[in-house]
PDB file of C-alpha atoms and ligand atoms in Angstrom:
ATOM      1  CA  MET A 766      69.247 128.976  90.145  1.00  0.00           C
ATOM      2  CA  SER A 767      67.246 131.794  89.960  1.00  0.00           C
ATOM      3  CA  LEU A 768      68.312 135.082  91.210  1.00  0.00           C
ATOM      4  CA  ASP A 769      66.544 136.800  93.890  1.00  0.00           C
ATOM      5  CA  GLU A 770      66.377 140.519  94.397  1.00  0.00           C
ATOM      6  CA  ILE A 771      65.684 140.383  98.042  1.00  0.00           C
ATOM      7  CA  LYS A 772      68.629 138.191  98.463  1.00  0.00           C
ATOM      8  CA  ILE A 773      70.920 140.651  96.677  1.00  0.00           C
ATOM      9  CA  SER A 774      69.704 143.460  98.816  1.00  0.00           C
ATOM     10  CA  GLU A 775      69.828 141.613 102.184  1.00  0.00           C
ATOM     11  CA  ALA A 776      73.505 140.646 101.241  1.00  0.00           C
ATOM     12  CA  ILE A 777      74.426 144.086 100.924  1.00  0.00           C
ATOM     13  CA  ILE A 778      72.625 145.726 103.780  1.00  0.00           C
ATOM     14  CA  SER A 779      73.701 143.035 106.393  1.00  0.00           C
ATOM     15  CA  SER A 780      77.537 142.720 105.219  1.00  0.00           C
ATOM     16  CA  TYR A 781      77.719 146.922 105.105  1.00  0.00           C
ATOM     17  CA  THR A 782      75.942 146.973 108.508  1.00  0.00           C
ATOM     18  CA  SER A 783      78.588 144.689 110.034  1.00  0.00           C
ATOM     19  CA  LYS A 784      81.162 146.596 108.509  1.00  0.00           C
ATOM     20  CA  LEU A 785      79.669 149.507 110.248  1.00  0.00           C
ATOM     21  CA  ILE A 786      79.156 147.732 113.172  1.00  0.00           C
ATOM     22  CA  GLY A 787      82.893 146.746 113.404  1.00  0.00           C
ATOM     23  CA  SER A 788      83.760 150.385 113.145  1.00  0.00           C
ATOM     24  CA  LEU A 789      82.027 151.763 116.125  1.00  0.00           C
ATOM     25  CA  GLU A 790      85.181 151.544 118.454  1.00  0.00           C
ATOM     26  CA  LEU A 791      88.295 151.789 116.487  1.00  0.00           C
ATOM     27  CA  ASP A 792      91.731 152.134 117.160  1.00  0.00           C
ATOM     28  CA  VAL A 793      92.345 154.998 114.407  1.00  0.00           C
ATOM     29  CA  ALA A 794      89.624 156.763 112.593  1.00  0.00           C
ATOM     30  CA  ILE A 795      90.964 158.717 109.480  1.00  0.00           C
ATOM     31  CA  VAL A 796      88.921 161.457 108.003  1.00  0.00           C
ATOM     32  CA  GLY A 797      89.705 161.751 104.119  1.00  0.00           C
ATOM     33  CA  GLY A 798      90.559 159.090 101.992  1.00  0.00           C
ATOM     34  CA  GLY A 799      93.156 160.964  99.930  1.00  0.00           C
ATOM     35  CA  PRO A 800      96.573 159.843  99.295  1.00  0.00           C
ATOM     36  CA  CYS A 801      97.445 160.694 102.968  1.00  0.00           C
ATOM     37  CA  GLY A 802      94.657 158.817 104.725  1.00  0.00           C
ATOM     38  CA  LEU A 803      95.060 155.641 102.275  1.00  0.00           C
ATOM     39  CA  CYS A 804      99.022 155.591 102.823  1.00  0.00           C
ATOM     40  CA  CYS A 805      98.678 156.037 106.771  1.00  0.00           C
ATOM     41  CA  SER A 806      95.857 153.714 107.040  1.00  0.00           C
ATOM     42  CA  TYR A 807      97.806 150.896 105.412  1.00  0.00           C
ATOM     43  CA  TYR A 808     100.481 151.075 107.578  1.00  0.00           C
ATOM     44  CA  LEU A 809      98.373 151.302 110.811  1.00  0.00           C
ATOM     45  CA  ALA A 810      96.302 148.217 109.795  1.00  0.00           C
ATOM     46  CA  LYS A 811      99.509 146.360 108.767  1.00  0.00           C
ATOM     47  CA  ASN A 812     100.302 146.591 112.356  1.00  0.00           C
ATOM     48  CA  HIS A 813      97.060 144.879 113.569  1.00  0.00           C
ATOM     49  CA  LEU A 814      95.119 148.272 114.265  1.00  0.00           C
ATOM     50  CA  ASN A 815      91.437 148.582 113.734  1.00  0.00           C
ATOM     51  CA  VAL A 816      91.343 151.353 111.143  1.00  0.00           C
ATOM     52  CA  ALA A 817      88.645 152.824 109.125  1.00  0.00           C
ATOM     53  CA  ILE A 818      88.568 155.632 106.889  1.00  0.00           C
ATOM     54  CA  PHE A 819      85.641 158.008 106.206  1.00  0.00           C
ATOM     55  CA  GLU A 820      85.468 159.742 102.888  1.00  0.00           C
ATOM     56  CA  ARG A 821      83.075 162.636 101.890  1.00  0.00           C
ATOM     57  CA  LYS A 822      83.235 161.613  98.146  1.00  0.00           C
ATOM     58  CA  ILE A 823      82.030 158.705  96.193  1.00  0.00           C
ATOM     59  CA  SER A 824      85.388 157.883  95.064  1.00  0.00           C
ATOM     60  CA  ILE A 825      88.776 157.650  97.482  1.00  0.00           C
ATOM     61  CA  GLY A 826      92.259 159.358  95.959  1.00  0.00           C
ATOM     62  CA  GLY A 827      91.386 162.984  96.876  1.00  0.00           C
ATOM     63  CA  GLY A 828      93.783 165.438  94.726  1.00  0.00           C
ATOM     64  CA  MET A 829      95.706 162.561  93.482  1.00  0.00           C
ATOM     65  CA  TRP A 830      93.706 161.457  90.529  1.00  0.00           C
ATOM     66  CA  GLY A 831      94.203 164.774  88.795  1.00  0.00           C
ATOM     67  CA  GLY A 832      98.090 164.718  88.814  1.00  0.00           C
ATOM     68  CA  GLY A 833      99.188 168.346  87.866  1.00  0.00           C
ATOM     69  CA  MET A 834      96.552 170.417  86.207  1.00  0.00           C
ATOM     70  CA  MET A 835      94.888 167.287  84.917  1.00  0.00           C
ATOM     71  CA  PHE A 836      98.037 165.563  83.218  1.00  0.00           C
ATOM     72  CA  ASN A 837      97.645 162.421  85.478  1.00  0.00           C
ATOM     73  CA  LYS A 838     101.211 161.946  86.500  1.00  0.00           C
ATOM     74  CA  ILE A 839     102.443 162.486  89.813  1.00  0.00           C
ATOM     75  CA  VAL A 840     106.126 163.297  90.790  1.00  0.00           C
ATOM     76  CA  VAL A 841     107.645 161.887  94.064  1.00  0.00           C
ATOM     77  CA  GLN A 842     111.240 161.976  95.559  1.00  0.00           C
ATOM     78  CA  LYS A 843     113.754 159.111  95.978  1.00  0.00           C
ATOM     79  CA  ASP A 844     112.626 158.749  99.718  1.00  0.00           C
ATOM     80  CA  ALA A 845     108.809 158.568  98.850  1.00  0.00           C
ATOM     81  CA  LYS A 846     109.624 156.156  95.914  1.00  0.00           C
ATOM     82  CA  LYS A 847     110.375 153.646  98.435  1.00  0.00           C
ATOM     83  CA  ILE A 848     106.790 153.802  99.637  1.00  0.00           C
ATOM     84  CA  LEU A 849     105.290 153.375  95.994  1.00  0.00           C
ATOM     85  CA  ASP A 850     107.633 150.251  95.757  1.00  0.00           C
ATOM     86  CA  GLU A 851     106.254 148.942  98.827  1.00  0.00           C
ATOM     87  CA  PHE A 852     102.698 149.480  97.515  1.00  0.00           C
ATOM     88  CA  GLY A 853     103.980 147.916  94.317  1.00  0.00           C
ATOM     89  CA  ILE A 854     103.405 151.084  92.501  1.00  0.00           C
ATOM     90  CA  GLN A 855     105.593 151.473  89.288  1.00  0.00           C
ATOM     91  CA  THR A 856     107.714 154.530  88.983  1.00  0.00           C
ATOM     92  CA  THR A 857     110.125 155.721  86.333  1.00  0.00           C
ATOM     93  CA  ILE A 858     113.044 157.942  87.095  1.00  0.00           C
ATOM     94  CA  TYR A 859     112.739 161.425  85.162  1.00  0.00           C
ATOM     95  CA  GLN A 860     116.106 163.078  86.405  1.00  0.00           C
ATOM     96  CA  ASN A 861     117.987 162.575  89.943  1.00  0.00           C
ATOM     97  CA  ASP A 862     115.697 162.746  92.587  1.00  0.00           C
ATOM     98  CA  TYR A 863     112.474 163.220  90.608  1.00  0.00           C
ATOM     99  CA  TYR A 864     110.511 159.929  90.043  1.00  0.00           C
ATOM    100  CA  ILE A 865     107.251 159.874  87.785  1.00  0.00           C
ATOM    101  CA  ALA A 866     104.308 157.470  88.736  1.00  0.00           C
ATOM    102  CA  ASP A 867     100.810 157.296  86.743  1.00  0.00           C
ATOM    103  CA  SER A 868      98.040 158.908  89.262  1.00  0.00           C
ATOM    104  CA  MET A 869      95.693 156.248  88.228  1.00  0.00           C
ATOM    105  CA  GLU A 870      97.929 153.351  89.151  1.00  0.00           C
ATOM    106  CA  ALA A 871      98.853 155.473  92.466  1.00  0.00           C
ATOM    107  CA  VAL A 872      95.432 155.839  93.629  1.00  0.00           C
ATOM    108  CA  SER A 873      94.288 152.256  92.945  1.00  0.00           C
ATOM    109  CA  GLY A 874      97.613 150.870  94.429  1.00  0.00           C
ATOM    110  CA  LEU A 875      97.162 152.784  97.659  1.00  0.00           C
ATOM    111  CA  CYS A 876      93.564 151.677  98.010  1.00  0.00           C
ATOM    112  CA  PHE A 877      94.024 148.056  96.959  1.00  0.00           C
ATOM    113  CA  LYS A 878      96.976 147.582  99.490  1.00  0.00           C
ATOM    114  CA  ALA A 879      95.064 149.306 102.211  1.00  0.00           C
ATOM    115  CA  THR A 880      91.816 147.325 101.739  1.00  0.00           C
ATOM    116  CA  LYS A 881      93.766 144.108 101.687  1.00  0.00           C
ATOM    117  CA  ALA A 882      95.544 144.966 104.978  1.00  0.00           C
ATOM    118  CA  LYS A 883      91.737 145.178 106.256  1.00  0.00           C
ATOM    119  CA  VAL A 884      91.350 148.931 106.506  1.00  0.00           C
ATOM    120  CA  LYS A 885      87.516 149.659 106.304  1.00  0.00           C
ATOM    121  CA  ILE A 886      86.833 152.418 103.865  1.00  0.00           C
ATOM    122  CA  PHE A 887      83.281 154.278 103.885  1.00  0.00           C
ATOM    123  CA  ASN A 888      82.804 156.578 101.185  1.00  0.00           C
ATOM    124  CA  LEU A 889      80.018 158.914 100.842  1.00  0.00           C
ATOM    125  CA  LEU A 890      80.242 159.613 104.701  1.00  0.00           C
ATOM    126  CA  SER A 891      81.379 162.952 105.851  1.00  0.00           C
ATOM    127  CA  ALA A 892      82.738 163.684 109.514  1.00  0.00           C
ATOM    128  CA  GLU A 893      80.804 166.852 110.673  1.00  0.00           C
ATOM    129  CA  ASP A 894      82.071 166.918 114.122  1.00  0.00           C
ATOM    130  CA  VAL A 895      84.311 165.196 116.863  1.00  0.00           C
ATOM    131  CA  LEU A 896      83.691 163.371 119.972  1.00  0.00           C
ATOM    132  CA  VAL A 897      85.618 165.247 122.712  1.00  0.00           C
ATOM    133  CA  LYS A 898      85.454 164.319 126.497  1.00  0.00           C
ATOM    134  CA  LYS A 899      87.914 165.608 129.305  1.00  0.00           C
ATOM    135  CA  GLY A 900      89.932 167.615 126.755  1.00  0.00           C
ATOM    136  CA  ILE A 901      90.694 164.239 124.531  1.00  0.00           C
ATOM    137  CA  VAL A 902      89.533 163.865 121.137  1.00  0.00           C
ATOM    138  CA  CYS A 903      87.919 160.261 121.205  1.00  0.00           C
ATOM    139  CA  GLY A 904      85.874 159.918 118.132  1.00  0.00           C
ATOM    140  CA  VAL A 905      84.353 161.274 114.866  1.00  0.00           C
ATOM    141  CA  VAL A 906      80.800 162.350 114.401  1.00  0.00           C
ATOM    142  CA  LEU A 907      79.435 161.104 110.791  1.00  0.00           C
ATOM    143  CA  ASN A 908      76.637 161.866 108.411  1.00  0.00           C
ATOM    144  CA  TRP A 909      75.887 160.736 105.080  1.00  0.00           C
ATOM    145  CA  THR A 910      77.081 163.420 102.504  1.00  0.00           C
ATOM    146  CA  ALA A 911      74.004 163.343 100.588  1.00  0.00           C
ATOM    147  CA  VAL A 912      72.294 164.706 103.981  1.00  0.00           C
ATOM    148  CA  GLU A 913      75.072 167.340 104.069  1.00  0.00           C
ATOM    149  CA  MET A 914      74.409 168.395 100.308  1.00  0.00           C
ATOM    150  CA  ALA A 915      70.595 168.172 100.855  1.00  0.00           C
ATOM    151  CA  GLY A 916      71.102 170.487 103.628  1.00  0.00           C
ATOM    152  CA  LEU A 917      68.606 168.059 105.493  1.00  0.00           C
ATOM    153  CA  HIS A 918      68.124 168.344 109.380  1.00  0.00           C
ATOM    154  CA  VAL A 919      69.030 164.686 110.270  1.00  0.00           C
ATOM    155  CA  ASP A 920      71.204 163.982 113.360  1.00  0.00           C
ATOM    156  CA  PRO A 921      74.499 162.125 112.962  1.00  0.00           C
ATOM    157  CA  LEU A 922      76.065 159.026 114.309  1.00  0.00           C
ATOM    158  CA  THR A 923      79.092 158.623 116.298  1.00  0.00           C
ATOM    159  CA  VAL A 924      82.042 156.179 116.000  1.00  0.00           C
ATOM    160  CA  LYS A 925      84.601 155.995 118.994  1.00  0.00           C
ATOM    161  CA  ALA A 926      88.686 156.138 118.291  1.00  0.00           C
ATOM    162  CA  LYS A 927      91.507 156.129 120.186  1.00  0.00           C
ATOM    163  CA  ILE A 928      93.164 158.336 117.747  1.00  0.00           C
ATOM    164  CA  VAL A 929      91.578 160.481 115.135  1.00  0.00           C
ATOM    165  CA  VAL A 930      93.484 161.758 111.934  1.00  0.00           C
ATOM    166  CA  ASP A 931      92.703 164.500 109.976  1.00  0.00           C
ATOM    167  CA  ALA A 932      93.828 163.905 106.362  1.00  0.00           C
ATOM    168  CA  THR A 933      91.296 166.274 104.937  1.00  0.00           C
ATOM    169  CA  GLY A 934      93.777 168.009 102.764  1.00  0.00           C
ATOM    170  CA  HIS A 935      93.709 171.737 102.123  1.00  0.00           C
ATOM    171  CA  GLN A 936      90.653 172.433 104.219  1.00  0.00           C
ATOM    172  CA  ALA A 937      92.089 170.848 107.445  1.00  0.00           C
ATOM    173  CA  GLU A 938      88.228 170.308 108.062  1.00  0.00           C
ATOM    174  CA  VAL A 939      88.448 168.275 111.222  1.00  0.00           C
ATOM    175  CA  ALA A 940      90.776 170.684 112.743  1.00  0.00           C
ATOM    176  CA  ARG A 941      88.680 173.610 111.846  1.00  0.00           C
ATOM    177  CA  ILE A 942      85.768 171.946 113.726  1.00  0.00           C
ATOM    178  CA  MET A 943      88.209 171.777 116.812  1.00  0.00           C
ATOM    179  CA  GLU A 944      89.135 175.393 116.394  1.00  0.00           C
ATOM    180  CA  LYS A 945      85.451 176.432 116.045  1.00  0.00           C
ATOM    181  CA  LYS A 946      83.755 174.252 118.652  1.00  0.00           C
ATOM    182  CA  SER A 947      86.222 172.659 121.178  1.00  0.00           C
ATOM    183  CA  THR A 948      87.887 174.564 124.011  1.00  0.00           C
ATOM    184  CA  ILE A 949      91.077 172.623 123.386  1.00  0.00           C
ATOM    185  CA  ARG A 950      94.244 174.714 122.460  1.00  0.00           C
ATOM    186  CA  LEU A 951      95.688 173.366 119.040  1.00  0.00           C
ATOM    187  CA  ASN A 952      99.704 172.661 119.262  1.00  0.00           C
ATOM    188  CA  THR A 953     100.563 175.714 117.026  1.00  0.00           C
ATOM    189  CA  PRO A 954     101.875 179.201 117.575  1.00  0.00           C
ATOM    190  CA  SER A 955      98.467 180.611 117.969  1.00  0.00           C
ATOM    191  CA  GLY A 956      96.703 177.659 119.440  1.00  0.00           C
ATOM    192  CA  LYS A 957      94.480 177.708 116.231  1.00  0.00           C
ATOM    193  CA  VAL A 958      94.786 176.978 112.771  1.00  0.00           C
ATOM    194  CA  GLU A 959      97.395 178.935 111.154  1.00  0.00           C
ATOM    195  CA  GLY A 960      96.233 178.835 107.406  1.00  0.00           C
ATOM    196  CA  GLU A 961      98.023 177.248 104.430  1.00  0.00           C
ATOM    197  CA  LYS A 962     100.500 179.534 102.739  1.00  0.00           C
ATOM    198  CA  SER A 963     101.705 180.070  98.783  1.00  0.00           C
ATOM    199  CA  MET A 964     103.437 177.702  97.008  1.00  0.00           C
ATOM    200  CA  TRP A 965     107.185 176.821  97.688  1.00  0.00           C
ATOM    201  CA  ALA A 966     107.622 173.265  97.054  1.00  0.00           C
ATOM    202  CA  ASP A 967     111.192 172.634  98.505  1.00  0.00           C
ATOM    203  CA  VAL A 968     110.127 174.222 101.946  1.00  0.00           C
ATOM    204  CA  ALA A 969     106.403 172.454 101.629  1.00  0.00           C
ATOM    205  CA  GLU A 970     107.784 169.208 101.358  1.00  0.00           C
ATOM    206  CA  ASP A 971     109.934 169.124 104.342  1.00  0.00           C
ATOM    207  CA  PHE A 972     107.319 171.097 106.726  1.00  0.00           C
ATOM    208  CA  VAL A 973     104.568 168.673 105.932  1.00  0.00           C
ATOM    209  CA  VAL A 974     106.649 165.591 107.104  1.00  0.00           C
ATOM    210  CA  LYS A 975     108.006 167.513 110.240  1.00  0.00           C
ATOM    211  CA  ASN A 976     104.337 168.966 110.955  1.00  0.00           C
ATOM    212  CA  SER A 977     102.470 165.764 110.461  1.00  0.00           C
ATOM    213  CA  LYS A 978     102.290 164.931 114.337  1.00  0.00           C
ATOM    214  CA  GLU A 979      99.453 164.908 117.390  1.00  0.00           C
ATOM    215  CA  VAL A 980      98.288 168.550 117.733  1.00  0.00           C
ATOM    216  CA  CYS A 981      96.286 167.846 120.736  1.00  0.00           C
ATOM    217  CA  PRO A 982      95.256 164.830 123.050  1.00  0.00           C
ATOM    218  CA  GLY A 983      93.973 162.052 120.684  1.00  0.00           C
ATOM    219  CA  PHE A 984      93.943 164.195 117.276  1.00  0.00           C
ATOM    220  CA  PHE A 985      96.849 163.951 114.466  1.00  0.00           C
ATOM    221  CA  VAL A 986      97.109 165.716 111.272  1.00  0.00           C
ATOM    222  CA  CYS A 987      99.259 164.681 108.116  1.00  0.00           C
ATOM    223  CA  GLY A 988      99.417 165.435 104.708  1.00  0.00           C
ATOM    224  CA  MET A 989      97.919 168.975 103.284  1.00  0.00           C
ATOM    225  CA  ALA A 990      96.252 169.360 106.487  1.00  0.00           C
ATOM    226  CA  ALA A 991      99.408 169.650 108.283  1.00  0.00           C
ATOM    227  CA  ASN A 992     100.683 172.592 105.957  1.00  0.00           C
ATOM    228  CA  ALA A 993      97.237 174.273 106.818  1.00  0.00           C
ATOM    229  CA  VAL A 994      96.989 173.692 110.459  1.00  0.00           C
ATOM    230  CA  PHE A 995     100.554 174.675 110.841  1.00  0.00           C
ATOM    231  CA  GLY A 996     100.817 177.513 108.347  1.00  0.00           C
ATOM    232  CA  GLY A 997     103.288 175.735 105.882  1.00  0.00           C
ATOM    233  CA  PRO A 998     103.199 176.544 101.937  1.00  0.00           C
ATOM    234  CA  ARG A 999     101.758 174.348  99.529  1.00  0.00           C
ATOM    235  CA  MET A1000     103.739 172.279  97.067  1.00  0.00           C
ATOM    236  CA  GLY A1001     101.975 171.552  93.587  1.00  0.00           C
ATOM    237  CA  PRO A1002     101.866 167.896  92.264  1.00  0.00           C
ATOM    238  CA  ILE A1003     104.606 166.410  94.114  1.00  0.00           C
ATOM    239  CA  PHE A1004     103.258 163.714  96.358  1.00  0.00           C
ATOM    240  CA  GLY A1005     106.594 162.585  98.309  1.00  0.00           C
ATOM    241  CA  GLY A1006     105.644 164.649 101.345  1.00  0.00           C
ATOM    242  CA  MET A1007     102.244 163.508 101.420  1.00  0.00           C
ATOM    243  CA  LEU A1008     103.417 159.435 101.175  1.00  0.00           C
ATOM    244  CA  LEU A1009     106.206 160.437 103.930  1.00  0.00           C
ATOM    245  CA  SER A1010     103.953 162.279 106.390  1.00  0.00           C
ATOM    246  CA  ALA A1011     101.379 159.489 106.204  1.00  0.00           C
ATOM    247  CA  LYS A1012     103.979 156.875 107.296  1.00  0.00           C
ATOM    248  CA  LYS A1013     105.610 159.031 109.740  1.00  0.00           C
ATOM    249  CA  VAL A1014     102.167 159.670 111.592  1.00  0.00           C
ATOM    250  CA  ALA A1015     101.322 155.837 111.259  1.00  0.00           C
ATOM    251  CA  LEU A1016     104.564 155.061 112.902  1.00  0.00           C
ATOM    252  CA  GLU A1017     103.969 157.481 115.602  1.00  0.00           C
ATOM    253  CA  ILE A1018     100.552 156.428 116.229  1.00  0.00           C
ATOM    254  CA  ILE A1019     101.411 152.635 116.368  1.00  0.00           C
ATOM    255  CA  LYS A1020     104.273 153.632 119.139  1.00  0.00           C
ATOM    256  CA  LYS A1021     101.572 155.402 121.242  1.00  0.00           C
ATOM    257  CA  LEU A1022      99.057 152.425 121.262  1.00  0.00           C
ATOM    258  CA  LYS A1023     101.350 149.526 121.560  1.00  0.00           C
TER     259      LYS A1023
HETATM  260  C1  48H B1708      85.168 162.992 105.258  1.00  0.00           C
HETATM  261  C2  48H B1708      86.673 164.522 103.934  1.00  0.00           C
HETATM  262  C3  48H B1708      86.183 165.573 104.671  1.00  0.00           C
HETATM  263  C4  48H B1708      85.336 165.285 105.825  1.00  0.00           C
HETATM  264  C5  48H B1708      87.354 166.308 103.273  1.00  0.00           C
HETATM  265  O1  48H B1708      92.922 166.554  99.288  1.00  0.00           O
HETATM  266  P1  48H B1708      93.184 165.287  99.743  1.00  0.00           P
HETATM  267  O2  48H B1708      93.978 164.383  98.436  1.00  0.00           O
HETATM  268  O3  48H B1708      94.514 165.089 100.802  1.00  0.00           O
HETATM  269  P2  48H B1708      95.994 164.773 101.197  1.00  0.00           P
HETATM  270  O4  48H B1708      96.556 165.399 102.184  1.00  0.00           O
HETATM  271  O5  48H B1708      95.787 163.268 101.218  1.00  0.00           O
HETATM  272  O6  48H B1708      96.758 165.117  99.834  1.00  0.00           O
HETATM  273  C6  48H B1708      97.020 166.273  99.290  1.00  0.00           C
HETATM  274  C7  48H B1708      97.231 166.298  97.733  1.00  0.00           C
HETATM  275  O7  48H B1708      96.058 165.471  97.033  1.00  0.00           O
HETATM  276  C8  48H B1708      97.116 167.700  97.369  1.00  0.00           C
HETATM  277  O8  48H B1708      96.095 168.295  97.368  1.00  0.00           O
HETATM  278  C9  48H B1708      98.281 168.433  97.086  1.00  0.00           C
HETATM  279  C10 48H B1708      99.561 167.627  97.249  1.00  0.00           C
HETATM  280  N1  48H B1708      98.211 169.775  96.721  1.00  0.00           N
HETATM  281  C11 48H B1708      99.396 170.774  96.592  1.00  0.00           C
HETATM  282  C12 48H B1708      98.965 172.046  95.988  1.00  0.00           C
HETATM  283  O9  48H B1708      99.916 172.586  96.123  1.00  0.00           O
HETATM  284  O10 48H B1708      97.883 172.032  95.857  1.00  0.00           O
HETATM  285  O11 48H B1708      92.231 164.240  99.989  1.00  0.00           O
HETATM  286  C13 48H B1708      91.313 164.534 101.292  1.00  0.00           C
HETATM  287  C14 48H B1708      90.182 163.619 101.161  1.00  0.00           C
HETATM  288  C15 48H B1708      89.156 164.257 100.117  1.00  0.00           C
HETATM  289  O12 48H B1708      89.125 163.089  99.153  1.00  0.00           O
HETATM  290  C16 48H B1708      88.141 164.725 100.648  1.00  0.00           C
HETATM  291  O13 48H B1708      86.897 164.394 100.165  1.00  0.00           O
HETATM  292  C17 48H B1708      87.933 164.456 101.952  1.00  0.00           C
HETATM  293  O14 48H B1708      89.562 164.249 102.383  1.00  0.00           O
HETATM  294  N2  48H B1708      87.362 165.280 103.162  1.00  0.00           N
HETATM  295  N3  48H B1708      86.032 163.249 104.117  1.00  0.00           N
HETATM  296  N4  48H B1708      84.754 164.278 105.778  1.00  0.00           N
HETATM  297  N5  48H B1708      84.855 166.358 106.772  1.00  0.00           N
HETATM  298  N6  48H B1708      86.907 166.896 104.527  1.00  0.00           N
END
């Protein structure tokens, strides 16, 4: 059988289009495919919710690939090790509460389980705005990252979602958009994004779990974005808080939607 280039093109265009059309009305839209977005998406999809991740870059994994200063290992605590176990990601004990995982295995393991649970991952797409109606966040406005990078004037497309999750990391990009464009007050002391503080791992790891939550109707933050929104410190290359915050938010969303 000879291969037909047009069939190859048609297969890609039609299957991608049907994945995109199946994502126009979501239960949960997650912006950012870092460790937090990936982990959160898995628990949601495992509970039969229609979930998509929109990731700006070509690769998912965010800041996890680089470990600490490009030493591609990550540290997690005992509680979070249980989450890695659930994903089938190997860990070795370093000392007491410190476990080590390989960042390559960690990212690919999170992604593998998420996609197997039927999370739809769209890379190369950036959230440039949110859909807000009557004080409720109800969708995400998307454009190709290439359009953003080229500075082209191309109008975006929109997906609807019962819940939008900001898992965009340090920049808390979706929350920043809300702050700038929407009249909704965030559930923070100032009503706005408080801004991330300097390193303090111990405090930061508790802070991220505590503050990963709904910040205004229909809109949750998790992972590093939660510390930026609520004014918590950073923690460096320990990823337990990211995973625990992701699972916490997923369970809260499941409870809210069911
Ligand atoms: C689409 C977007 C947009 C957008 C950003 O940075 P991340 O890895 O975030 P988390 O919270 O999953 O994990 C944080 C962790 O990696 C980290 O940085 C830690 C622990 N730091 C501690 C310290 O002290 O430094 O992933 C966020 C993802 C990235 O892949 C971005 O490309 C993506 O979100 N993203 N995607 N539309 N507008 N903004």
